[in-house]
CSV table of C-alpha atoms and ligand atoms in Angstrom, one decimal:
chain,number,residue,atom,x,y,z
A,1,UNK,CA,25.2,9.0,0.7
A,2,UNK,CA,23.9,12.0,-0.8
A,3,UNK,CA,23.8,10.9,-4.3
A,4,UNK,CA,20.8,12.2,-6.3
A,5,UNK,CA,19.8,10.9,-9.6
A,6,UNK,CA,20.3,13.7,-12.2
A,7,UNK,CA,18.0,14.4,-14.8
A,8,UNK,CA,18.2,15.5,-18.7
A,9,UNK,CA,17.7,19.0,-19.4
A,10,UNK,CA,14.2,20.3,-19.0
A,11,UNK,CA,12.0,20.2,-22.1
A,12,UNK,CA,9.8,23.3,-21.9
A,13,UNK,CA,6.6,23.2,-24.0
A,14,UNK,CA,3.6,25.9,-24.6
A,15,UNK,CA,0.2,24.3,-24.5
A,16,UNK,CA,-1.9,26.2,-26.7
A,17,UNK,CA,-5.6,26.6,-26.7
A,18,UNK,CA,-7.1,23.9,-28.9
A,19,UNK,CA,-10.3,22.7,-30.3
A,20,UNK,CA,-12.7,20.4,-28.9
A,21,UNK,CA,-11.6,16.8,-27.6
A,22,UNK,CA,-13.6,14.3,-29.9
A,23,UNK,CA,-13.7,10.8,-30.7
A,24,UNK,CA,-12.5,7.6,-28.7
A,25,UNK,CA,-9.3,7.4,-26.7
A,26,UNK,CA,-7.7,4.9,-24.4
A,27,UNK,CA,-5.3,6.0,-21.6
A,28,UNK,CA,-2.3,3.7,-20.4
A,29,UNK,CA,-2.6,1.3,-17.8
A,30,UNK,CA,-3.3,2.1,-14.1
A,31,UNK,CA,0.1,2.9,-12.3
A,32,UNK,CA,-1.0,1.7,-8.9
A,33,UNK,CA,-2.0,-1.7,-10.3
A,34,UNK,CA,0.9,-2.0,-12.6
A,35,UNK,CA,3.5,-1.6,-9.6
A,36,UNK,CA,1.6,-4.2,-7.6
A,37,UNK,CA,1.6,-6.6,-10.6
A,38,UNK,CA,5.1,-6.6,-10.9
A,39,UNK,CA,5.8,-6.9,-7.3
A,40,UNK,CA,3.6,-9.8,-6.6
A,41,UNK,CA,4.5,-11.5,-9.9
A,42,UNK,CA,8.1,-11.8,-8.8
A,43,UNK,CA,6.8,-13.3,-5.7
A,44,UNK,CA,4.7,-16.0,-7.0
A,45,UNK,CA,6.4,-19.4,-8.0
A,46,UNK,CA,6.1,-19.6,-12.1
A,47,UNK,CA,5.0,-17.1,-15.0
A,48,UNK,CA,2.7,-14.1,-14.0
A,49,UNK,CA,1.6,-12.7,-17.5
A,50,UNK,CA,0.4,-8.9,-17.5
A,51,UNK,CA,-1.4,-7.0,-20.3
A,52,UNK,CA,-2.0,-3.4,-20.2
A,53,UNK,CA,1.0,-2.6,-17.9
A,54,UNK,CA,1.8,1.0,-17.9
A,55,UNK,CA,5.2,1.4,-19.5
A,56,UNK,CA,6.0,4.7,-17.7
A,57,UNK,CA,9.3,5.3,-15.7
A,58,UNK,CA,7.9,4.6,-12.5
A,59,UNK,CA,6.9,1.2,-13.1
A,60,UNK,CA,10.1,0.7,-14.9
A,61,UNK,CA,11.9,1.6,-11.9
A,62,UNK,CA,10.0,-1.0,-10.0
A,63,UNK,CA,10.5,-3.6,-12.7
A,64,UNK,CA,14.4,-2.9,-12.3
A,65,UNK,CA,14.4,-3.1,-9.0
A,66,UNK,CA,12.7,-6.5,-8.9
A,67,UNK,CA,15.3,-7.8,-11.4
A,68,UNK,CA,17.9,-6.7,-9.2
A,69,UNK,CA,16.4,-8.5,-6.5
A,70,UNK,CA,16.5,-11.9,-8.5
A,71,UNK,CA,13.1,-11.9,-10.7
A,72,UNK,CA,12.7,-11.9,-14.3
A,73,UNK,CA,10.5,-9.4,-15.8
A,74,UNK,CA,10.3,-8.9,-19.6
A,75,UNK,CA,8.4,-7.4,-21.9
A,76,UNK,CA,7.5,-9.9,-25.1
A,77,UNK,CA,7.1,-8.3,-28.7
A,78,UNK,CA,3.4,-8.2,-28.5
A,79,UNK,CA,3.4,-5.9,-25.5
A,80,UNK,CA,2.5,-8.5,-22.9
A,81,UNK,CA,4.7,-8.7,-19.6
A,82,UNK,CA,6.1,-11.9,-18.4
A,83,UNK,CA,7.4,-12.2,-14.9
A,84,UNK,CA,8.9,-15.0,-13.2
A,85,UNK,CA,9.3,-15.4,-9.6
A,86,UNK,CA,10.9,-17.7,-7.2
A,87,UNK,CA,8.5,-17.3,-4.3
A,88,UNK,CA,7.9,-15.3,-1.1
A,89,UNK,CA,11.1,-15.2,1.1
A,90,UNK,CA,13.3,-15.8,-1.9
A,91,UNK,CA,14.6,-12.2,-2.7
A,92,UNK,CA,18.2,-11.7,-3.3
A,93,UNK,CA,20.5,-8.8,-2.2
A,94,UNK,CA,20.6,-6.2,-4.9
A,95,UNK,CA,24.2,-5.7,-6.0
A,96,UNK,CA,24.1,-1.8,-6.5
A,97,UNK,CA,21.6,0.9,-5.1
A,98,UNK,CA,18.0,0.5,-6.2
A,99,UNK,CA,17.4,3.9,-8.2
A,100,UNK,CA,13.7,4.7,-7.6
A,101,UNK,CA,13.9,7.8,-10.0
A,102,UNK,CA,10.6,10.0,-9.1
A,103,UNK,CA,8.6,7.0,-7.9
A,104,UNK,CA,7.3,7.5,-4.1
A,105,UNK,CA,5.2,4.0,-4.7
A,106,UNK,CA,8.3,2.0,-5.7
A,107,UNK,CA,10.1,3.2,-2.9
A,108,UNK,CA,7.7,2.7,-0.2
A,109,UNK,CA,6.3,-0.8,-1.2
A,110,UNK,CA,9.6,-2.2,-2.2
A,111,UNK,CA,11.1,-0.9,1.2
A,112,UNK,CA,8.2,-3.3,2.7
A,113,UNK,CA,9.5,-6.2,0.5
A,114,UNK,CA,12.9,-5.7,1.7
A,115,UNK,CA,12.2,-5.2,5.3
A,116,UNK,CA,11.3,-8.9,5.8
A,117,UNK,CA,13.9,-10.7,3.7
A,118,UNK,CA,17.5,-11.1,4.9
A,119,UNK,CA,19.1,-8.6,2.6
A,120,UNK,CA,20.3,-4.9,2.7
A,121,UNK,CA,19.1,-2.3,-0.2
A,122,UNK,CA,20.0,1.2,-0.7
A,123,UNK,CA,17.3,3.4,-2.2
A,124,UNK,CA,18.2,6.5,-4.1
A,125,UNK,CA,16.0,8.8,-6.2
A,126,UNK,CA,15.6,12.0,-7.9
A,127,UNK,CA,15.5,15.5,-6.4
A,128,UNK,CA,11.8,15.4,-6.1
A,129,UNK,CA,11.6,12.0,-4.3
A,130,UNK,CA,14.8,12.8,-2.1
A,131,UNK,CA,12.7,15.8,-0.4
A,132,UNK,CA,9.8,13.4,0.1
A,133,UNK,CA,9.1,11.8,3.9
A,134,UNK,CA,10.0,8.2,4.4
A,135,UNK,CA,9.4,8.4,8.2
A,136,UNK,CA,5.8,7.1,7.6
A,137,UNK,CA,7.1,3.7,6.4
A,138,UNK,CA,10.2,3.5,8.5
A,139,UNK,CA,8.3,3.6,11.6
A,140,UNK,CA,6.2,0.5,11.0
A,141,UNK,CA,8.9,-1.4,9.4
A,142,UNK,CA,11.5,-0.8,12.1
A,143,UNK,CA,8.6,-2.2,14.6
A,144,UNK,CA,8.9,-5.2,12.3
A,145,UNK,CA,12.7,-5.5,12.9
A,146,UNK,CA,14.0,-3.9,9.8
A,147,UNK,CA,17.2,-1.6,10.4
A,148,UNK,CA,16.9,1.5,8.5
A,149,UNK,CA,19.3,4.5,8.0
A,150,UNK,CA,17.6,7.4,6.2
A,151,UNK,CA,19.3,10.9,5.2
A,152,UNK,CA,18.8,13.4,7.8
A,153,UNK,CA,15.2,14.2,7.7
A,154,UNK,CA,14.1,11.0,7.3
A,155,UNK,CA,14.5,11.0,3.5
A,156,UNK,CA,16.3,9.2,0.7
A,157,UNK,CA,19.0,8.3,0.2
A,158,UNK,CA,18.4,5.6,2.7
A,159,UNK,CA,19.7,2.0,3.6
A,160,UNK,CA,17.7,-0.8,4.9
A,161,UNK,CA,18.5,-4.0,6.5
A,162,UNK,CA,15.8,-6.6,6.4
A,163,UNK,CA,15.2,-9.0,9.2
A,164,UNK,CA,14.1,-12.7,8.6
A,165,UNK,CA,12.1,-14.0,10.5
A,166,UNK,CA,10.3,-10.4,11.1
A,167,UNK,CA,8.0,-9.5,13.8
A,168,UNK,CA,4.2,-9.4,12.9
A,169,UNK,CA,2.6,-6.4,14.1
A,170,UNK,CA,-0.6,-4.6,14.2
A,171,UNK,CA,-0.5,-1.0,12.8
A,172,UNK,CA,-3.0,1.6,12.9
A,173,UNK,CA,-2.2,4.1,10.2
A,174,UNK,CA,-1.5,7.7,11.3
A,175,UNK,CA,-2.3,9.0,7.8
A,176,UNK,CA,-4.3,8.0,5.2
A,177,UNK,CA,-2.1,6.2,2.9
A,178,UNK,CA,-2.1,3.3,0.6
A,179,UNK,CA,1.5,3.3,0.2
A,180,UNK,CA,2.0,2.7,4.1
A,181,UNK,CA,-0.6,0.3,4.1
A,182,UNK,CA,0.8,-1.8,1.2
A,183,UNK,CA,4.5,-1.7,2.7
A,184,UNK,CA,3.3,-3.3,5.9
A,185,UNK,CA,1.3,-5.8,4.1
A,186,UNK,CA,4.0,-6.8,1.6
A,187,UNK,CA,6.4,-7.1,4.6
A,188,UNK,CA,3.9,-9.3,6.3
A,189,UNK,CA,4.1,-11.6,3.2
A,190,UNK,CA,7.4,-13.2,4.3
A,191,UNK,CA,6.4,-12.8,8.1
A,192,UNK,CA,5.4,-15.7,10.2
A,193,UNK,CA,1.7,-14.9,11.8
A,194,UNK,CA,-0.6,-12.2,11.3
A,195,UNK,CA,0.2,-8.9,10.2
A,196,UNK,CA,-2.9,-6.3,10.6
A,197,UNK,CA,-3.2,-2.8,9.2
A,198,UNK,CA,-6.2,-0.8,11.0
A,199,UNK,CA,-7.4,1.9,8.2
A,200,UNK,CA,-9.4,4.5,10.2
A,201,UNK,CA,-10.1,6.1,6.6
A,202,UNK,CA,-10.4,3.6,3.4
A,203,UNK,CA,-7.8,4.5,0.7
A,204,UNK,CA,-7.2,2.3,-2.6
A,205,UNK,CA,-7.2,-1.2,-1.9
A,206,UNK,CA,-5.6,-2.4,-4.9
A,207,UNK,CA,-3.1,-4.1,-2.8
A,208,UNK,CA,-5.9,-6.1,-1.0
A,209,UNK,CA,-7.5,-7.2,-4.2
A,210,UNK,CA,-4.4,-8.3,-5.8
A,211,UNK,CA,-2.9,-10.2,-2.7
A,212,UNK,CA,-6.2,-12.1,-2.6
A,213,UNK,CA,-6.1,-13.0,-6.3
A,214,UNK,CA,-2.5,-14.4,-5.9
A,215,UNK,CA,-3.8,-16.5,-3.4
A,216,UNK,CA,-2.9,-14.6,-0.2
A,217,UNK,CA,-4.9,-15.5,3.2
A,218,UNK,CA,-6.2,-11.8,3.3
A,219,UNK,CA,-9.3,-10.9,5.1
A,220,UNK,CA,-10.9,-7.3,6.0
A,221,UNK,CA,-13.4,-6.6,8.8
A,222,UNK,CA,-15.0,-3.5,9.7
A,223,UNK,CA,-14.9,-2.3,13.4
A,224,UNK,CA,-16.4,1.2,14.4
A,225,UNK,CA,-16.1,2.3,10.8
A,226,UNK,CA,-12.4,1.3,10.5
A,227,UNK,CA,-11.1,-1.3,8.0
A,228,UNK,CA,-8.8,-4.1,9.6
A,229,UNK,CA,-6.9,-6.0,7.2
A,230,UNK,CA,-5.3,-9.1,8.3
A,231,UNK,CA,-2.7,-11.0,6.3
A,232,UNK,CA,-1.2,-14.5,7.1
A,233,UNK,CA,2.4,-14.6,6.3
A,234,UNK,CA,4.7,-17.0,4.9
A,235,UNK,CA,2.3,-17.1,2.2
A,236,UNK,CA,2.7,-18.9,-1.2
A,237,UNK,CA,1.6,-16.7,-4.1
A,238,UNK,CA,0.2,-18.2,-7.3
A,239,UNK,CA,1.2,-16.7,-10.6
A,240,UNK,CA,-1.6,-14.9,-12.1
A,241,UNK,CA,-2.8,-13.5,-15.5
A,242,UNK,CA,-3.5,-9.9,-15.2
A,243,UNK,CA,-5.2,-7.3,-17.3
A,244,UNK,CA,-4.3,-3.9,-16.1
A,245,UNK,CA,-7.3,-1.2,-16.5
A,246,UNK,CA,-6.7,2.3,-17.8
A,247,UNK,CA,-5.4,4.5,-15.0
A,248,UNK,CA,-8.4,7.0,-13.8
A,249,UNK,CA,-5.8,9.4,-12.7
A,250,UNK,CA,-4.6,9.7,-16.4
A,251,UNK,CA,-8.2,9.8,-17.6
A,252,UNK,CA,-8.9,12.7,-15.2
A,253,UNK,CA,-7.0,15.2,-17.8
A,254,UNK,CA,-9.1,14.4,-20.5
A,255,UNK,CA,-12.2,14.2,-18.9
A,256,UNK,CA,-11.6,17.8,-17.6
A,257,UNK,CA,-10.2,19.0,-20.8
A,258,UNK,CA,-13.7,17.5,-22.3
A,259,UNK,CA,-15.7,19.4,-19.9
A,260,UNK,CA,-13.8,22.4,-20.2
A,261,UNK,CA,-13.3,22.9,-24.1
A,262,UNK,CA,-16.4,24.1,-25.7
A,263,UNK,CA,-18.0,21.5,-28.6
A,264,UNK,CA,-16.0,18.5,-26.8
A,265,UNK,CA,-17.5,15.0,-26.9
A,266,UNK,CA,-15.2,12.2,-25.9
A,267,UNK,CA,-15.4,8.7,-24.9
A,268,UNK,CA,-12.2,7.5,-22.9
A,269,UNK,CA,-12.7,3.8,-23.0
A,270,UNK,CA,-11.7,0.8,-20.3
A,271,UNK,CA,-11.0,3.4,-17.3
A,272,UNK,CA,-10.6,1.7,-13.9
A,273,UNK,CA,-13.3,2.8,-11.7
A,274,UNK,CA,-12.5,1.4,-8.4
A,275,UNK,CA,-14.8,3.3,-5.7
A,276,UNK,CA,-11.4,4.2,-3.8
A,277,UNK,CA,-10.0,6.1,-6.7
A,278,UNK,CA,-13.2,7.5,-8.6
A,279,UNK,CA,-14.5,10.3,-6.6
A,280,UNK,CA,-13.1,13.2,-9.0
A,281,UNK,CA,-15.8,12.1,-11.3
A,282,UNK,CA,-18.5,12.3,-8.8
A,283,UNK,CA,-17.1,15.8,-7.7
A,284,UNK,CA,-17.3,17.1,-11.5
A,285,UNK,CA,-20.9,15.8,-11.8
A,286,UNK,CA,-21.6,17.9,-8.6
A,287,UNK,CA,-20.3,20.7,-10.4
A,288,UNK,CA,-22.8,20.0,-13.4
A,289,UNK,CA,-20.2,18.0,-15.5
A,290,UNK,CA,-21.8,15.6,-18.3
A,291,UNK,CA,-19.9,12.4,-17.2
A,292,UNK,CA,-21.4,9.1,-17.8
A,293,UNK,CA,-20.5,5.5,-17.5
A,294,UNK,CA,-20.9,3.5,-20.5
A,295,UNK,CA,-20.7,-0.6,-20.6
A,296,UNK,CA,-19.6,-1.1,-17.0
A,297,UNK,CA,-18.0,-4.5,-16.3
A,298,UNK,CA,-15.1,-6.0,-14.4
A,299,UNK,CA,-11.3,-6.2,-15.8
A,300,UNK,CA,-8.6,-7.9,-13.7
A,301,UNK,CA,-10.7,-7.8,-10.4
A,302,UNK,CA,-11.5,-4.1,-10.8
A,303,UNK,CA,-14.7,-2.3,-11.8
A,304,UNK,CA,-14.2,-0.6,-15.3
A,305,UNK,CA,-16.4,1.4,-17.6
A,306,UNK,CA,-15.9,3.7,-20.7
A,307,UNK,CA,-16.4,7.3,-19.8
A,308,UNK,CA,-18.3,9.7,-22.0
A,309,UNK,CA,-17.6,13.3,-21.3
A,310,UNK,CA,-19.1,16.5,-22.9
A,311,UNK,CA,-18.5,20.0,-22.6
A,312,UNK,CA,-20.4,21.5,-19.5
A,313,UNK,CA,-21.0,24.7,-17.7
A,314,UNK,CA,-19.4,24.0,-14.3
A,315,UNK,CA,-20.5,25.7,-11.0
A,316,UNK,CA,-18.0,25.8,-8.0
A,317,UNK,CA,-18.8,23.3,-5.1
A,318,UNK,CA,-17.5,22.7,-1.3
A,319,UNK,CA,-15.6,19.5,-1.9
A,320,UNK,CA,-16.4,16.9,0.8
A,321,UNK,CA,-12.9,16.5,2.5
A,322,UNK,CA,-14.1,12.8,3.1
A,323,UNK,CA,-13.7,12.2,-0.6
A,324,UNK,CA,-9.8,13.4,-0.6
A,325,UNK,CA,-8.4,9.7,-0.3
A,326,UNK,CA,-10.4,8.8,-3.1
A,327,UNK,CA,-9.1,11.3,-5.4
A,328,UNK,CA,-5.9,12.4,-3.7
A,329,UNK,CA,-4.0,12.4,-7.1
A,330,UNK,CA,-6.7,14.5,-8.9
A,331,UNK,CA,-6.6,17.6,-7.3
A,332,UNK,CA,-4.3,19.4,-9.2
A,333,UNK,CA,-6.7,19.0,-12.4
A,334,UNK,CA,-9.9,19.6,-10.2
A,335,UNK,CA,-8.0,23.1,-9.5
A,336,UNK,CA,-8.0,23.8,-13.1
A,337,UNK,CA,-11.7,22.8,-13.6
A,338,UNK,CA,-12.5,25.0,-10.5
A,339,UNK,CA,-10.6,27.9,-12.2
A,340,UNK,CA,-12.9,27.9,-15.2
A,341,UNK,CA,-16.3,27.3,-13.1
A,342,UNK,CA,-19.0,29.6,-12.1
A,343,UNK,CA,-18.5,30.9,-8.5
A,344,UNK,CA,-16.4,29.5,-5.9
A,345,UNK,CA,-14.6,26.0,-5.1
A,346,UNK,CA,-13.3,25.6,-1.6
A,347,UNK,CA,-11.2,22.5,-0.7
A,348,UNK,CA,-9.9,21.5,2.7
A,349,UNK,CA,-8.3,18.8,4.5
A,350,UNK,CA,-5.6,18.4,1.8
A,351,UNK,CA,-2.6,18.7,4.0
A,352,UNK,CA,-1.1,15.6,2.3
A,353,UNK,CA,-0.9,17.3,-1.2
A,354,UNK,CA,2.2,19.1,0.2
A,355,UNK,CA,4.1,15.8,0.5
A,356,UNK,CA,3.4,14.5,-3.0
A,357,UNK,CA,6.0,14.7,-6.1
A,358,UNK,CA,5.9,18.4,-5.2
A,359,UNK,CA,3.8,20.6,-2.6
A,360,UNK,CA,0.7,20.5,-4.6
A,361,UNK,CA,-1.3,23.3,-3.0
A,362,UNK,CA,1.5,25.8,-3.3
A,363,UNK,CA,3.0,24.8,-6.7
A,364,UNK,CA,-0.6,24.7,-8.4
A,365,UNK,CA,-1.7,28.0,-6.5
A,366,UNK,CA,1.5,29.7,-8.2
A,367,UNK,CA,1.0,28.0,-11.4
A,368,UNK,CA,-2.8,28.9,-11.8
A,369,UNK,CA,-2.1,32.6,-10.6
A,370,UNK,CA,0.5,33.0,-13.4
A,371,UNK,CA,-2.1,31.8,-16.0
A,372,UNK,CA,-4.7,34.4,-14.4
A,373,UNK,CA,-6.9,32.4,-12.2
A,374,UNK,CA,-8.0,33.6,-8.7
A,375,UNK,CA,-6.8,31.4,-5.8
A,376,UNK,CA,-6.3,31.7,-2.4
A,377,UNK,CA,-3.9,29.3,-0.6
A,378,UNK,CA,-4.8,27.9,3.0
A,379,UNK,CA,-3.0,25.5,5.0
A,380,UNK,CA,-5.0,22.7,3.9
A,381,UNK,CA,-6.4,23.6,0.7
A,382,UNK,CA,-7.1,26.3,-2.3
A,383,UNK,CA,-10.2,28.6,-2.5
A,384,UNK,CA,-10.8,29.3,-6.1
A,385,UNK,CA,-13.0,32.0,-7.8
A,386,UNK,CA,-13.7,30.5,-11.1
A,387,UNK,CA,-14.0,32.7,-14.6
A,388,UNK,CA,-17.3,31.4,-15.2
A,389,UNK,CA,-16.3,30.0,-18.2
A,390,UNK,CA,-14.0,32.3,-19.7
A,391,UNK,CA,-10.7,31.4,-20.9
A,392,UNK,CA,-7.7,32.1,-18.7
A,393,UNK,CA,-5.7,34.9,-19.8
A,394,UNK,CA,-2.3,32.1,-20.0
A,395,UNK,CA,1.1,32.7,-19.0
A,396,UNK,CA,3.6,35.1,-20.4
A,397,UNK,CA,6.8,33.2,-18.8
A,398,UNK,CA,7.0,29.4,-17.9
A,399,UNK,CA,5.4,28.1,-14.9
A,400,UNK,CA,7.3,25.8,-12.3
A,401,UNK,CA,6.2,22.4,-12.2
A,402,UNK,CA,8.6,21.0,-9.6
A,403,UNK,CA,9.6,17.9,-11.1
A,404,UNK,CA,5.9,16.8,-10.8
A,405,UNK,CA,4.0,15.0,-13.8
A,406,UNK,CA,0.5,16.0,-12.5
A,407,UNK,CA,1.3,19.6,-12.4
A,408,UNK,CA,2.6,19.5,-15.8
A,409,UNK,CA,-0.3,17.6,-17.1
A,410,UNK,CA,-3.0,19.7,-15.2
A,411,UNK,CA,-1.4,23.2,-16.7
A,412,UNK,CA,-1.3,21.4,-20.1
A,413,UNK,CA,-5.2,21.3,-19.6
A,414,UNK,CA,-5.3,24.9,-18.7
A,415,UNK,CA,-3.2,25.9,-21.6
A,416,UNK,CA,-6.0,24.5,-23.8
A,417,UNK,CA,-8.5,26.8,-22.0
A,418,UNK,CA,-6.5,30.0,-22.2
A,419,UNK,CA,-6.3,32.9,-24.6
A,420,UNK,CA,-2.2,32.8,-24.9
A,421,UNK,CA,-1.5,29.5,-23.9
A,422,UNK,CA,0.4,28.0,-21.1
A,423,UNK,CA,4.1,27.5,-20.7
A,424,UNK,CA,5.3,24.6,-18.6
A,425,UNK,CA,9.1,24.6,-17.7
A,426,UNK,CA,9.6,20.9,-18.0
A,427,UNK,CA,7.4,18.3,-19.6
A,428,UNK,CA,10.2,15.5,-18.8
A,429,UNK,CA,8.3,14.2,-15.7
A,430,UNK,CA,5.1,13.2,-17.6
A,431,UNK,CA,6.9,10.1,-18.8
A,432,UNK,CA,6.7,8.9,-15.1
A,433,UNK,CA,3.2,8.1,-15.5
A,434,UNK,CA,2.0,9.1,-19.0
A,435,UNK,CA,4.4,8.8,-21.7
A,436,UNK,CA,1.7,9.2,-24.5
A,437,UNK,CA,0.1,12.3,-22.8
A,438,UNK,CA,1.2,14.7,-25.6
A,439,UNK,CA,0.5,12.7,-28.3
A,440,UNK,CA,-2.9,11.7,-27.3
A,441,UNK,CA,-3.9,15.4,-26.4
A,442,UNK,CA,-2.9,16.2,-30.0
A,443,UNK,CA,-5.0,13.5,-31.3
A,444,UNK,CA,-7.9,14.2,-29.3
A,445,UNK,CA,-8.0,17.8,-30.2
A,446,UNK,CA,-7.5,17.0,-34.1
A,447,UNK,CA,-4.1,18.5,-34.2
A,448,UNK,CA,-2.5,14.9,-35.1
B,501,S3P,C1,-0.6,5.2,-4.3
B,501,S3P,C2,-0.9,5.7,-3.2
B,501,S3P,C3,-1.1,7.0,-2.9
B,501,S3P,C4,-1.0,8.2,-4.4
B,501,S3P,C5,0.1,7.6,-5.2
B,501,S3P,C6,0.1,6.1,-5.6
B,501,S3P,C7,-0.6,3.8,-4.2
B,501,S3P,O1,-0.3,7.8,-2.1
B,501,S3P,O2,-0.7,9.4,-4.2
B,501,S3P,O3,0.3,8.0,-6.3
B,501,S3P,O4,-0.1,3.2,-5.5
B,501,S3P,O5,-0.4,3.1,-3.3
B,501,S3P,P1,-0.3,8.0,-0.5
B,501,S3P,O6,-0.1,6.7,0.2
B,501,S3P,O7,0.8,8.9,-0.1
B,501,S3P,O8,-1.4,8.8,-0.2
């Protein structure tokens, strides 16, 4: 079963220092919400319509998988996505392996869906995804009755045979992971009785919000500081009209770039600011960054605002590890901001970063060090001594991004604030989450 997706040859690029970021931009739709809108739309009876869907490779992998399991998922000419589902419990056995590309979210959430349907599916992925731990979802889904055969080490490729009826469980998350929480809840949709997930530390709650929006019977209680999420199974979901807000994790690169590049004054419109996602902006403000929220409103059941970011001198901080889950994907770009701040930034409690698309502590430490930043790597975080606002020297050779889109985009931001530019070994993976990144960066910096 050791088939691994092969990728096109790498596309290196040197990101050069560039002028201020100015004007108004919009980033593509939220990746987490896009995945979930396709999955739940495919389980509702009737037509779900989604606008603002992120058309990145990860989300397209979810769309292809749901099609392979019987749903119709199509893009209309006006950019709206139309999804026709046939109901919870009706997923069909896919004819071939489900290729998840680079996407951990697709893999773990879809494993949850398959776990409680009477079907068998094989999941494969690229070299990055094939290194990532799946034991964290194999454990609870096996308790629910799924029969899962992973590759040695608990990784992809793996085969999962679902059980219907599955067994409802109460599962206390051993790691703070929205993917594990969501996998169990999605498995619970086609499971008679109440499935409960206990979250000692809150993680992004898009699944809970959207399940409720689709009419699932889901309740959340707080006990002793922990969240107990109960879902009543054998749900019947009602199709929805969904507007996906802009992805705060994509906005993060532009917000940091605007704070760092002198003369910048940028508005990023329509950014999702769910409190379980938005802690980067809190930390940047603690560092002295000028980031204000304009026109706060609600879009698709999620808080949204326009973010106004202006060039600001930054000061290093100790980042509260309790904030980590609410900015888990934003540490690579925070490390870039810290590299240009006055004084020292200390981050701790970040062991989870080692099992993302790459080991984001060692990959960022190596890439930023190559660009001239002063970094010390600890087992659970980085300590960074900033330049005090002076540009980084830049890289003589390409830095390794290890098939990790967020490393590539973070180092692109580092290139903007360098003397000689930063060469990234492969910009291809950026298309997994932000296909328009380079064009938007060129337009915001006045190069387009
Ligand atoms: C995600 C959850 C997070 C995050 C990932 C998207 C989701 O992963 O890093 O990019 O959509 O549920 P973990 O659950 O592994 O923390």
